[in-house]
Coordinates of C-alpha atoms in Angstrom, one line a residue:
Chain C
M1 CA 97.6 105.8 40.6
K2 CA 95.3 103.9 38.3
S3 CA 93.6 105.4 35.4
G4 CA 90.4 103.7 36.4
H5 CA 88.8 106.8 38.0
R6 CA 89.0 108.8 34.8
L7 CA 86.1 108.7 32.4
Q8 CA 86.4 106.2 29.7
P9 CA 84.6 106.9 26.4
G10 CA 83.3 103.4 26.1
F11 CA 81.6 103.8 29.5
W12 CA 79.6 106.7 28.3
A13 CA 78.7 105.2 25.0
G14 CA 77.3 102.1 26.9
F15 CA 75.5 104.3 29.3
C16 CA 73.6 106.1 26.5
I17 CA 72.5 102.9 24.7
F18 CA 70.6 101.9 27.8
G19 CA 69.5 105.3 28.9
L20 CA 68.6 107.4 26.0
A21 CA 66.5 109.8 28.0
A22 CA 69.4 110.8 30.1
C23 CA 71.4 111.8 27.0
S24 CA 69.2 114.8 26.5
D25 CA 71.2 116.4 29.3
L26 CA 74.2 116.4 27.0
S27 CA 73.0 119.4 25.2
Q28 CA 75.8 121.6 26.5
T29 CA 78.6 119.2 25.8
T30 CA 79.5 116.7 23.2
L31 CA 81.3 113.4 23.5
D32 CA 84.9 113.6 22.4
S33 CA 87.6 111.0 22.1
D34 CA 89.1 111.8 25.4
G35 CA 85.9 111.9 27.5
K36 CA 87.3 115.3 28.7
I37 CA 84.1 117.1 28.2
A38 CA 81.6 114.3 28.4
S39 CA 79.0 114.7 31.2
L40 CA 75.4 114.2 31.9
F41 CA 75.5 117.3 34.0
A42 CA 75.1 120.9 32.9
W43 CA 78.3 122.3 34.6
N44 CA 77.8 125.9 33.4
I45 CA 81.5 126.7 33.6
P46 CA 83.6 128.7 31.2
D47 CA 85.1 126.9 28.2
D48 CA 88.7 127.6 29.4
V49 CA 88.2 125.8 32.7
P50 CA 88.5 122.0 32.5
L51 CA 85.8 119.8 33.9
P52 CA 86.4 118.1 37.3
V53 CA 86.8 114.3 37.5
E54 CA 83.6 112.3 38.0
P55 CA 83.9 108.8 39.5
E56 CA 82.7 106.0 37.2
S57 CA 80.7 104.6 40.1
N58 CA 78.8 107.9 40.5
P59 CA 78.6 110.0 37.3
L60 CA 77.0 113.4 38.0
T61 CA 73.5 113.8 36.9
Q62 CA 70.9 116.5 37.4
A63 CA 68.7 114.0 39.3
G64 CA 71.6 113.0 41.6
F65 CA 72.3 116.7 42.3
E66 CA 68.7 117.3 43.1
L67 CA 68.5 114.3 45.4
G68 CA 71.7 115.4 47.1
R69 CA 70.3 118.9 47.6
H70 CA 67.3 117.6 49.5
L71 CA 69.5 115.3 51.7
F72 CA 72.1 118.0 52.3
Y73 CA 69.6 120.3 53.9
D74 CA 67.6 117.6 55.7
A75 CA 68.1 117.4 59.5
R76 CA 66.4 114.0 59.6
L77 CA 69.8 112.7 58.3
S78 CA 71.3 113.2 61.8
G79 CA 71.0 110.8 64.7
N80 CA 68.9 113.2 66.9
G81 CA 67.2 114.9 64.0
T82 CA 68.7 118.4 64.8
Q83 CA 71.3 119.0 62.2
S84 CA 71.9 118.8 58.5
C85 CA 75.0 119.2 56.4
G86 CA 73.7 122.6 55.7
S87 CA 73.8 123.6 59.4
C88 CA 77.6 123.9 59.1
H89 CA 77.7 124.7 55.4
L90 CA 75.5 127.7 54.7
P91 CA 75.2 128.9 51.1
E92 CA 75.2 132.6 52.1
K93 CA 78.6 132.0 53.7
A94 CA 80.0 130.1 50.7
F95 CA 79.0 126.9 52.6
T96 CA 80.8 127.7 55.8
D97 CA 79.3 128.6 59.2
G98 CA 81.0 131.7 60.5
L99 CA 82.3 129.8 63.6
P100 CA 86.0 129.1 64.5
V101 CA 85.3 125.4 64.5
G102 CA 82.2 123.3 63.6
I103 CA 79.7 122.1 66.1
G104 CA 78.2 118.6 65.7
S105 CA 74.7 117.4 66.2
T106 CA 75.3 116.4 69.8
G107 CA 77.2 119.7 70.6
E108 CA 80.7 118.3 70.3
L109 CA 83.2 120.7 68.9
H110 CA 85.1 119.7 65.8
P111 CA 88.8 120.5 66.1
R112 CA 88.6 122.3 62.7
N113 CA 87.0 125.1 60.9
S114 CA 84.1 124.2 58.6
Q115 CA 85.4 124.6 55.0
S116 CA 83.7 126.1 52.0
L117 CA 82.2 123.5 49.7
I118 CA 82.5 125.6 46.5
N119 CA 84.7 123.8 43.8
T120 CA 85.5 120.9 46.1
A121 CA 85.1 118.8 42.9
Y122 CA 88.5 120.2 41.9
N123 CA 90.2 119.3 45.2
A124 CA 93.1 116.9 44.8
T125 CA 92.4 115.9 48.4
L126 CA 89.5 116.6 50.7
T127 CA 89.2 118.1 54.2
W128 CA 92.0 120.2 55.8
A129 CA 94.6 117.5 56.0
N130 CA 94.2 114.0 54.7
P131 CA 96.3 112.8 51.7
S132 CA 94.2 109.7 51.1
L133 CA 90.7 111.3 51.0
R134 CA 90.4 111.9 47.3
S135 CA 86.7 111.3 46.6
L136 CA 83.7 112.9 48.0
E137 CA 82.1 109.5 48.3
Q138 CA 84.9 108.4 50.8
Q139 CA 84.9 111.7 52.6
I140 CA 81.2 112.0 53.3
V141 CA 81.1 108.8 55.3
I142 CA 83.1 110.7 58.0
P143 CA 80.6 113.4 58.9
L144 CA 77.7 110.9 58.6
F145 CA 79.2 108.1 60.8
G146 CA 82.2 109.6 62.5
E147 CA 82.6 109.3 66.3
S148 CA 85.6 111.5 66.9
P149 CA 84.1 114.0 66.7
I150 CA 80.4 113.2 66.3
E151 CA 79.0 115.3 63.5
Q152 CA 75.7 113.9 62.0
G153 CA 75.8 111.1 64.6
I154 CA 74.5 108.2 62.6
T155 CA 75.2 104.9 64.5
D156 CA 74.4 101.2 64.2
G157 CA 71.6 101.9 66.7
N158 CA 69.8 104.6 64.8
R159 CA 70.7 104.0 61.1
D160 CA 67.5 102.0 60.4
E161 CA 65.4 104.6 62.1
I162 CA 66.9 107.3 60.0
L163 CA 66.2 105.4 56.8
Q164 CA 62.6 105.1 57.9
R165 CA 62.4 108.9 58.5
L166 CA 63.5 109.3 54.9
R167 CA 61.0 106.7 53.6
D168 CA 58.3 108.6 55.5
E169 CA 59.0 111.8 53.5
P170 CA 56.9 111.7 50.4
R171 CA 59.4 113.6 48.2
Y172 CA 62.2 111.1 48.5
E173 CA 60.5 108.2 46.6
A174 CA 60.7 110.1 43.4
L175 CA 64.0 111.7 44.1
F176 CA 65.8 108.4 44.7
A177 CA 64.0 106.7 41.8
D178 CA 65.0 109.5 39.4
A179 CA 68.6 109.4 40.6
F180 CA 68.9 105.6 40.5
P181 CA 66.4 104.5 38.0
D182 CA 67.8 101.0 37.6
E183 CA 67.5 100.0 41.3
G184 CA 64.4 98.4 42.8
D185 CA 64.8 99.9 46.3
P186 CA 67.3 102.7 46.0
L187 CA 66.8 104.3 49.4
N188 CA 69.9 103.1 51.2
Y189 CA 73.1 104.6 52.6
D190 CA 75.2 103.9 49.5
N191 CA 72.9 106.1 47.5
I192 CA 72.5 108.7 50.2
V193 CA 76.3 109.1 50.1
K194 CA 76.2 109.2 46.3
G195 CA 73.5 111.8 46.3
L196 CA 75.3 114.0 48.8
A197 CA 78.5 113.7 46.8
S198 CA 76.6 114.7 43.6
F199 CA 75.2 117.8 45.2
V200 CA 78.6 118.9 46.6
R201 CA 80.4 118.0 43.3
G202 CA 78.0 120.2 41.4
L203 CA 78.7 123.3 43.5
V204 CA 81.1 124.8 41.0
S205 CA 81.4 128.5 40.4
F206 CA 83.6 130.6 38.2
S207 CA 81.6 133.9 37.8
S208 CA 83.1 136.3 40.3
A209 CA 84.1 139.8 39.5
F210 CA 87.7 138.5 39.1
D211 CA 86.5 136.0 36.5
R212 CA 84.7 138.6 34.6
F213 CA 87.9 140.8 34.7
E214 CA 90.0 137.9 33.4
R215 CA 87.6 137.5 30.5
G216 CA 88.1 141.0 29.4
E217 CA 85.5 143.0 31.4
T218 CA 88.0 145.6 32.7
S219 CA 85.4 147.5 34.7
A220 CA 84.7 144.4 36.8
L221 CA 87.6 145.2 39.2
S222 CA 88.1 148.5 40.9
A223 CA 91.5 150.2 40.6
S224 CA 92.2 149.1 44.2
A225 CA 91.4 145.4 43.4
Q226 CA 93.5 145.6 40.3
R227 CA 96.5 146.8 42.4
G228 CA 95.7 144.0 44.9
R229 CA 95.7 141.5 42.0
A230 CA 99.2 142.6 41.0
L231 CA 100.4 142.2 44.6
F232 CA 98.7 138.8 44.9
F233 CA 100.5 137.4 41.9
S234 CA 103.9 139.1 42.7
E235 CA 107.0 137.2 43.7
T236 CA 107.2 139.6 46.7
L237 CA 104.1 138.2 48.4
E238 CA 104.4 134.7 47.0
C239 CA 100.6 134.1 47.6
F240 CA 100.1 132.3 44.3
H241 CA 102.5 129.5 45.0
C242 CA 100.0 127.8 47.3
H243 CA 96.9 129.7 46.2
G244 CA 97.5 129.7 42.5
G245 CA 95.7 128.4 39.4
Y246 CA 92.1 128.8 38.4
N247 CA 90.9 127.5 41.8
F248 CA 93.4 129.5 43.9
S249 CA 94.8 126.3 45.4
D250 CA 97.8 124.2 44.5
S251 CA 95.8 121.1 45.6
T252 CA 93.7 121.1 42.4
T253 CA 93.0 118.3 39.9
D254 CA 90.8 118.0 36.9
R255 CA 90.3 115.8 33.8
S256 CA 93.1 117.5 31.8
Q257 CA 95.8 116.6 34.3
T258 CA 98.0 113.6 34.1
F259 CA 100.2 114.2 37.1
I260 CA 98.3 115.1 40.3
E261 CA 100.0 116.9 43.1
R262 CA 98.7 116.7 46.6
P263 CA 100.6 119.3 48.5
F264 CA 100.3 120.3 52.2
H265 CA 101.9 123.2 53.9
N266 CA 103.0 124.3 57.4
T267 CA 102.5 128.1 57.5
G268 CA 104.1 128.8 60.9
L269 CA 100.9 129.2 62.8
F270 CA 102.4 127.4 65.8
N271 CA 105.8 126.3 67.1
I272 CA 105.0 124.9 70.5
G273 CA 108.1 124.5 72.6
G274 CA 110.3 125.6 69.7
V275 CA 110.3 122.1 68.2
G276 CA 107.7 122.7 65.6
D277 CA 104.7 121.2 67.4
F278 CA 101.1 122.1 66.7
P279 CA 98.3 121.6 69.3
A280 CA 97.7 117.9 70.0
D281 CA 94.2 117.8 68.3
N282 CA 95.4 119.6 65.2
R283 CA 98.7 118.4 63.8
G284 CA 97.9 118.3 60.1
I285 CA 98.7 115.3 57.9
L286 CA 101.1 114.0 60.6
E287 CA 98.0 112.5 62.1
I288 CA 97.6 110.4 59.0
T289 CA 101.1 109.7 57.9
G290 CA 103.0 109.6 61.2
D291 CA 105.9 111.3 59.5
P292 CA 107.4 113.8 62.0
S293 CA 108.2 116.3 59.2
D294 CA 104.5 116.4 58.3
M295 CA 103.8 118.4 61.5
G296 CA 101.4 121.2 61.0
K297 CA 100.9 120.6 57.3
F298 CA 97.4 121.5 55.9
R299 CA 95.9 121.7 52.4
A300 CA 95.8 125.2 51.0
P301 CA 92.1 125.9 50.6
T302 CA 90.6 127.8 47.6
L303 CA 90.5 131.5 48.0
R304 CA 87.3 131.8 46.0
N305 CA 84.6 133.4 48.1
I306 CA 87.2 133.9 50.9
A307 CA 85.6 137.2 52.0
L308 CA 82.5 135.2 53.1
T309 CA 84.3 132.4 55.0
A310 CA 85.7 134.1 58.2
P311 CA 87.1 133.1 60.6
Y312 CA 90.2 131.8 58.9
M313 CA 92.8 129.0 59.0
H314 CA 92.2 125.3 60.0
D315 CA 91.2 126.3 63.5
G316 CA 89.6 129.6 63.0
S317 CA 92.6 131.5 64.4
F318 CA 92.0 134.7 62.6
A319 CA 88.8 136.7 62.5
S320 CA 89.4 138.8 59.4
L321 CA 91.3 139.0 56.1
P322 CA 93.6 141.8 57.3
E323 CA 94.6 139.6 60.2
V324 CA 95.5 136.8 57.8
I325 CA 97.5 139.1 55.6
R326 CA 99.5 140.4 58.6
F327 CA 100.1 136.9 59.7
Y328 CA 101.7 136.1 56.3
A329 CA 103.5 139.4 56.2
A330 CA 105.1 138.5 59.6
G331 CA 106.1 135.1 58.1
G332 CA 104.3 133.2 60.9
R333 CA 102.8 133.8 64.3
N334 CA 104.7 134.3 67.5
I335 CA 102.7 133.1 70.5
T336 CA 104.5 134.6 73.6
E337 CA 102.6 132.9 76.4
G338 CA 100.3 130.1 77.4
P339 CA 100.3 126.4 76.6
H340 CA 100.8 127.1 72.9
A341 CA 103.8 129.5 73.3
G342 CA 106.4 129.4 70.6
D343 CA 107.5 131.4 67.6
G344 CA 105.8 130.0 64.6
R345 CA 108.0 132.1 62.3
S346 CA 110.9 129.7 63.0
N347 CA 108.9 126.5 62.8
P348 CA 111.4 124.0 61.4
F349 CA 108.7 122.5 59.1
K350 CA 107.4 125.8 57.8
D351 CA 106.9 126.2 54.0
G352 CA 109.7 127.9 52.2
F353 CA 107.4 130.5 50.6
V354 CA 106.1 131.8 54.0
T355 CA 109.0 134.2 54.5
G356 CA 107.2 137.4 55.2
F357 CA 106.9 140.7 53.3
E358 CA 106.2 144.4 53.9
L359 CA 103.0 146.1 53.0
E360 CA 101.8 149.7 53.2
P361 CA 98.3 150.1 54.8
S362 CA 97.0 151.1 51.4
Q363 CA 98.5 148.0 49.8
E364 CA 96.8 145.8 52.5
Q365 CA 93.5 147.4 51.5
D366 CA 94.2 146.7 47.9
L367 CA 94.9 143.1 48.6
V368 CA 91.7 142.8 50.6
A369 CA 89.8 144.4 47.7
F370 CA 91.2 141.8 45.4
L371 CA 90.3 138.9 47.7
E372 CA 86.8 140.4 47.9
S373 CA 86.5 140.3 44.1
L374 CA 86.7 136.5 44.3
T375 CA 83.2 136.3 45.7
D376 CA 80.7 134.8 43.4
T377 CA 77.4 136.3 44.6
E378 CA 75.5 135.3 41.5
F379 CA 76.2 131.6 42.1
L380 CA 75.7 131.6 45.9
S381 CA 72.3 133.3 45.6
S382 CA 71.0 131.1 42.8
S383 CA 67.9 129.1 43.6
H384 CA 69.1 125.7 42.5
I385 CA 71.6 125.4 45.4
Q386 CA 69.3 126.6 48.2
N387 CA 67.5 124.7 50.9
P388 CA 64.5 123.0 49.1
W389 CA 62.6 122.3 52.3
T390 CA 61.9 125.9 53.2
D391 CA 59.4 126.2 50.3
A392 CA 57.6 123.0 51.4
P393 CA 53.8 123.3 51.0
Chain S
M1 CA 89.9 88.6 62.7
H2 CA 90.8 86.8 59.6
N3 CA 93.2 84.1 58.3
V4 CA 92.2 81.6 61.0
Q5 CA 94.3 78.5 60.7
L6 CA 94.5 75.3 62.7
T7 CA 97.9 73.7 63.1
T8 CA 98.1 70.0 63.4
N9 CA 100.2 67.2 64.7
L10 CA 101.2 66.4 61.1
G11 CA 102.7 69.9 60.8
N12 CA 99.9 71.2 58.6
A13 CA 98.4 74.7 58.9
R14 CA 94.8 74.1 57.8
T15 CA 92.5 77.1 57.0
L16 CA 89.3 77.1 59.0
T17 CA 86.4 77.6 56.6
L18 CA 84.0 79.8 58.5
A19 CA 80.3 79.1 58.6
A20 CA 78.4 82.1 57.1
N21 CA 76.3 84.1 59.5
D22 CA 75.8 87.7 60.5
W23 CA 79.2 87.7 62.2
Q24 CA 81.2 85.6 59.9
Q25 CA 82.0 85.7 56.1
S26 CA 82.9 82.3 54.7
D27 CA 84.2 83.7 51.4
T28 CA 86.6 86.2 52.9
G29 CA 87.4 84.3 56.2
I30 CA 86.5 87.4 58.2
A31 CA 84.8 87.1 61.6
L32 CA 83.8 89.7 64.2
I33 CA 84.2 88.6 67.8
D34 CA 81.9 90.9 69.8
F35 CA 81.7 90.9 73.6
Q36 CA 79.7 94.1 73.8
D37 CA 76.1 93.3 75.0
K38 CA 75.4 96.9 76.0
A39 CA 73.7 95.7 79.2
D40 CA 75.9 98.2 81.1
A41 CA 76.3 101.9 80.8
C42 CA 77.1 101.8 77.1
A43 CA 74.7 103.9 74.9
G44 CA 72.1 102.0 73.0
D45 CA 69.9 99.0 73.4
T46 CA 71.2 95.6 74.6
K47 CA 72.4 93.5 71.8
E48 CA 73.6 90.0 70.9
T49 CA 77.2 89.1 71.3
H50 CA 79.4 86.7 69.3
T51 CA 82.1 85.0 71.3
S52 CA 82.9 81.9 69.4
L53 CA 84.0 81.0 65.8
T54 CA 82.2 78.2 63.9
G55 CA 83.5 76.5 60.8
Q56 CA 85.0 73.4 59.3
V57 CA 88.4 72.1 58.7
P58 CA 89.4 69.0 56.8
L59 CA 91.7 66.6 58.7
A60 CA 93.5 63.5 57.4
S61 CA 93.2 60.2 59.2
G62 CA 95.2 60.4 62.4
E63 CA 95.6 64.1 62.2
S64 CA 94.6 66.2 65.2
I65 CA 94.6 69.9 66.0
T66 CA 97.4 71.2 68.2
G67 CA 97.4 74.9 67.7
L68 CA 95.6 78.0 66.4
T69 CA 96.8 81.0 64.5
F70 CA 94.9 84.1 63.3
S71 CA 95.4 87.7 62.4
I72 CA 93.5 90.5 64.1
G73 CA 91.6 92.9 61.9
V74 CA 90.2 93.2 58.4
P75 CA 92.6 92.0 55.7
A76 CA 94.0 94.6 53.2
S77 CA 92.0 93.1 50.4
E78 CA 88.7 93.9 52.2
N79 CA 89.8 96.9 54.3
H80 CA 89.2 99.6 51.7
Q81 CA 85.8 98.9 50.2
N82 CA 82.7 101.0 50.0
Q83 CA 81.6 100.8 53.6
V84 CA 78.1 102.0 53.1
A85 CA 77.5 99.1 50.6
A86 CA 79.4 96.4 52.5
S87 CA 77.9 93.2 53.7
T88 CA 77.7 92.1 57.4
P89 CA 79.6 92.4 59.7
L90 CA 81.6 95.0 57.6
N91 CA 78.5 97.3 57.5
L92 CA 78.8 98.1 61.2
S93 CA 79.5 101.8 61.3
S94 CA 81.0 101.6 64.8
L95 CA 83.9 99.7 63.2
F96 CA 84.3 102.2 60.3
W97 CA 87.8 103.8 60.3
S98 CA 86.9 106.2 57.6
W99 CA 89.7 108.8 58.2
Q100 CA 92.1 106.0 57.0
S101 CA 89.6 104.6 54.5
G102 CA 89.3 101.4 56.3
Y103 CA 87.9 99.5 59.4
K104 CA 88.9 99.4 63.0
H105 CA 90.7 96.1 63.5
M106 CA 89.9 96.0 67.1
R107 CA 87.8 98.2 69.3
L108 CA 87.7 98.2 73.1
D109 CA 86.2 101.2 74.8
V110 CA 85.9 101.2 78.6
A111 CA 84.6 103.7 81.2
P112 CA 87.1 103.8 84.1
E113 CA 85.6 104.5 87.5
G114 CA 86.5 108.1 88.4
G115 CA 86.8 109.2 84.8
I116 CA 89.9 110.3 82.9
T117 CA 92.0 113.4 83.7
R118 CA 94.8 115.1 81.7
P119 CA 97.7 116.4 83.8
T120 CA 98.5 119.1 81.3
D121 CA 94.9 120.4 81.0
S122 CA 92.9 120.9 84.2
G123 CA 89.8 121.6 82.1
F124 CA 89.9 118.2 80.5
S125 CA 87.4 115.6 81.7
G126 CA 86.9 112.3 79.8
T127 CA 84.7 109.3 80.5
T128 CA 85.9 106.7 78.0
W129 CA 89.4 105.2 77.5
N130 CA 89.3 104.0 73.9
L131 CA 91.5 101.5 72.1
H132 CA 90.9 101.7 68.4
L133 CA 93.4 99.6 66.4
G134 CA 93.5 100.2 62.7
S135 CA 95.8 100.6 59.7
T136 CA 97.4 104.0 59.4
D137 CA 99.5 106.0 56.9
C138 CA 97.2 104.8 54.2
T139 CA 97.4 106.3 50.7
D140 CA 95.0 106.5 47.8
D141 CA 91.2 106.3 47.7
A142 CA 89.3 103.1 47.0
Q143 CA 86.2 105.1 46.0
N144 CA 88.3 106.5 43.1
G145 CA 89.2 103.0 42.0
D146 CA 92.7 103.2 43.6
E147 CA 94.4 100.3 45.3
V148 CA 94.9 101.6 48.9
S149 CA 98.0 100.7 50.7
C150 CA 98.9 101.5 54.3
G151 CA 102.3 102.2 55.7
R152 CA 101.4 100.6 59.1
N153 CA 99.1 97.7 58.8
N154 CA 98.6 97.1 62.6
R155 CA 97.2 93.6 62.2
P156 CA 98.8 91.5 64.9
D157 CA 99.4 87.8 64.1
I158 CA 98.5 85.6 67.0
I159 CA 100.1 82.2 67.3
L160 CA 98.7 79.8 70.0
T161 CA 100.0 76.3 70.8
D162 CA 98.8 73.4 72.9
F163 CA 95.2 74.0 71.7
D164 CA 92.7 71.3 71.5
P165 CA 89.3 72.6 70.4
T166 CA 87.4 69.9 72.2
Q167 CA 89.1 70.8 75.5
N168 CA 90.3 74.4 75.4
H169 CA 89.1 78.0 75.0
V170 CA 91.0 81.0 73.7
F171 CA 91.2 83.5 76.6
F172 CA 91.3 87.2 75.9
D173 CA 92.9 89.1 78.8
Y174 CA 91.9 92.8 78.7
A175 CA 93.9 93.4 81.9
A176 CA 97.1 92.2 80.2
L177 CA 96.3 94.4 77.2
V178 CA 96.2 97.6 79.3
A179 CA 98.7 96.5 82.0
G180 CA 101.2 99.1 80.9
A181 CA 98.6 101.9 80.5
N182 CA 97.0 104.3 83.0
L183 CA 93.3 104.2 82.2
S184 CA 92.5 107.2 84.4
E185 CA 94.9 109.5 82.7
D186 CA 95.5 110.7 79.1
S187 CA 98.4 112.8 77.8
A188 CA 96.8 114.4 74.7
G189 CA 94.7 113.8 71.7
P190 CA 91.8 111.3 71.9
A191 CA 91.6 109.6 75.3
G192 CA 93.3 106.2 75.0
C193 CA 95.1 104.8 72.0
M194 CA 93.9 105.5 68.4
S195 CA 96.9 103.8 66.7
G196 CA 98.8 107.0 66.1
L197 CA 102.5 106.8 66.0
T198 CA 102.8 109.8 68.4
D199 CA 99.9 108.7 70.6
T200 CA 101.7 108.1 73.9
E201 CA 99.0 105.7 75.2
C202 CA 99.6 103.3 72.3
S203 CA 103.1 102.2 73.2
P204 CA 102.3 99.7 76.0
V205 CA 99.1 98.5 74.3
F206 CA 100.9 97.7 71.0
A207 CA 103.7 95.9 72.9
A208 CA 101.1 93.7 74.7
L209 CA 99.7 92.7 71.2
G210 CA 103.2 91.9 70.0
L211 CA 103.0 94.8 67.5
N212 CA 105.8 97.2 66.6
L213 CA 104.3 100.7 66.9
T214 CA 106.8 102.1 64.4
S215 CA 106.5 99.5 61.6
G216 CA 102.9 98.3 62.3
N217 CA 104.1 94.7 62.0
T218 CA 104.1 91.8 64.4
D219 CA 107.5 92.0 66.1
T220 CA 109.0 88.6 66.9
S221 CA 111.1 90.2 69.7
L222 CA 107.9 91.0 71.5
T223 CA 105.7 88.3 73.0
Q224 CA 102.0 89.0 72.9
S225 CA 100.4 88.7 76.3
V226 CA 96.7 89.2 75.5
F227 CA 95.6 85.8 74.0
S228 CA 96.2 82.5 75.7
V229 CA 94.9 79.0 75.7
R230 CA 93.0 77.8 78.8

């Protein structure tokens, strides 16, 4: 690791000398010697939550966020003009789509479930299973240009036409100019990626009922949710080992951290043939590393807003939270017939914390009530993250 | 390809300085050889191809070229850059290998007559058998300012002898490349070889390129059969 991706105080000082107008956005934060709370963006998060890392090459600004919001919801940014990022990442579903797996602009099925985009700024790695994807700027190239599967479907053959579509949209001239004021012709793919990354990076939320409860508002959680909270953080259920911390994921990083962990886990969802195999199109980080012991290892996603993001798991295996809880209670999934037959409970690569537990039906309800308390309705319904094209004149 | 060198009768290996054009970068020594004119069933409009390298090499008096060496793919120093801001030919999105933060070192997609079937899956029906060669097991993220390194580089080194640029061509033999593969059948995963260690279609293709699939390095115990001098 290099320290280069962390904010340097000198960088910000230099930025302000040449861009005094932008510094007015600093009203909520002040520059300190560590750069830990320096930002041009109004993050609106509690004081006890550290700020996420911003790349030096793309510091988050309000103008970048606003440009990204327009691009995110713009179907013209797909090869055939039919699909935007927002087609698979809907705000009312915490930026998921309600489908087992995503569907690309040409109808191709993605092997994996569309993930929530809330708090991805804190992800130590991005997507379900890729240890080297650590910046949104690197990750976003994949849905834009990827061919296996095709998502947005931008190709060498249509990329110029797509840029022209954006040039023809009157709103973009000012949006790009505001986000990249020092560039003569800022409408290009580099800045499209930076804009999209800015919008997604700014989707940060810590105002669920659970958060209010933790801040002392005892009435924010029902008695059932409070019992579920105790179960969730118990050594009996072990949930918090992978879904712990302020973002309910052990794959979390921020500006306060020196050592960054990037864990992945096999939860015993499959054990094809009894040798630990997962289906050929979904083998976890083994696909990246080639290490046989990485079979079936995926990143633990945040549980924030989890009640809105069904179906669950990397392939949409489970339709509801009770199904997921029963899966973990069983310590894995036993598939008794068909091409995927095998007892996942004895997958040789299974994580040591997925050992199973027993729950009374009322306890299962309590646990679901707790998970439902992680939904941040206030943030997900706020106007500044919604589709800006629906109110077009 | 990159690191193009001409070996000479005096025992020198002299670097070919590429002429700069849309397909070649003189500063990095990277060139894209492109045979795809899209005049066939490939999607998209017909396009130019680039089937020869142009450049300069200094020779001493009495020195003559006797051989050619090059490495396939994009060198590590250029493989993990910001692709959407890269200069030609590294701006071609069809050669992005973004899931490993790099580029495809070689891409050869063909549409076999009769299509592709999968013995284990009667519902599978493919049209294209793909070879995507790229570095795998890569760590860190260049967009974060990290220096990316890959466990398997998968950049074959090609050494050709008895080469006289005034008389000879370099011959690329696709048939030899896939001689050990069955183009009408796929076992699992993406149809063809996408450089994965567990991708069963990769084993014969890597061997034909002289590449060790496990290490990702050129293996001197294997003899590449794809490139020859004619």
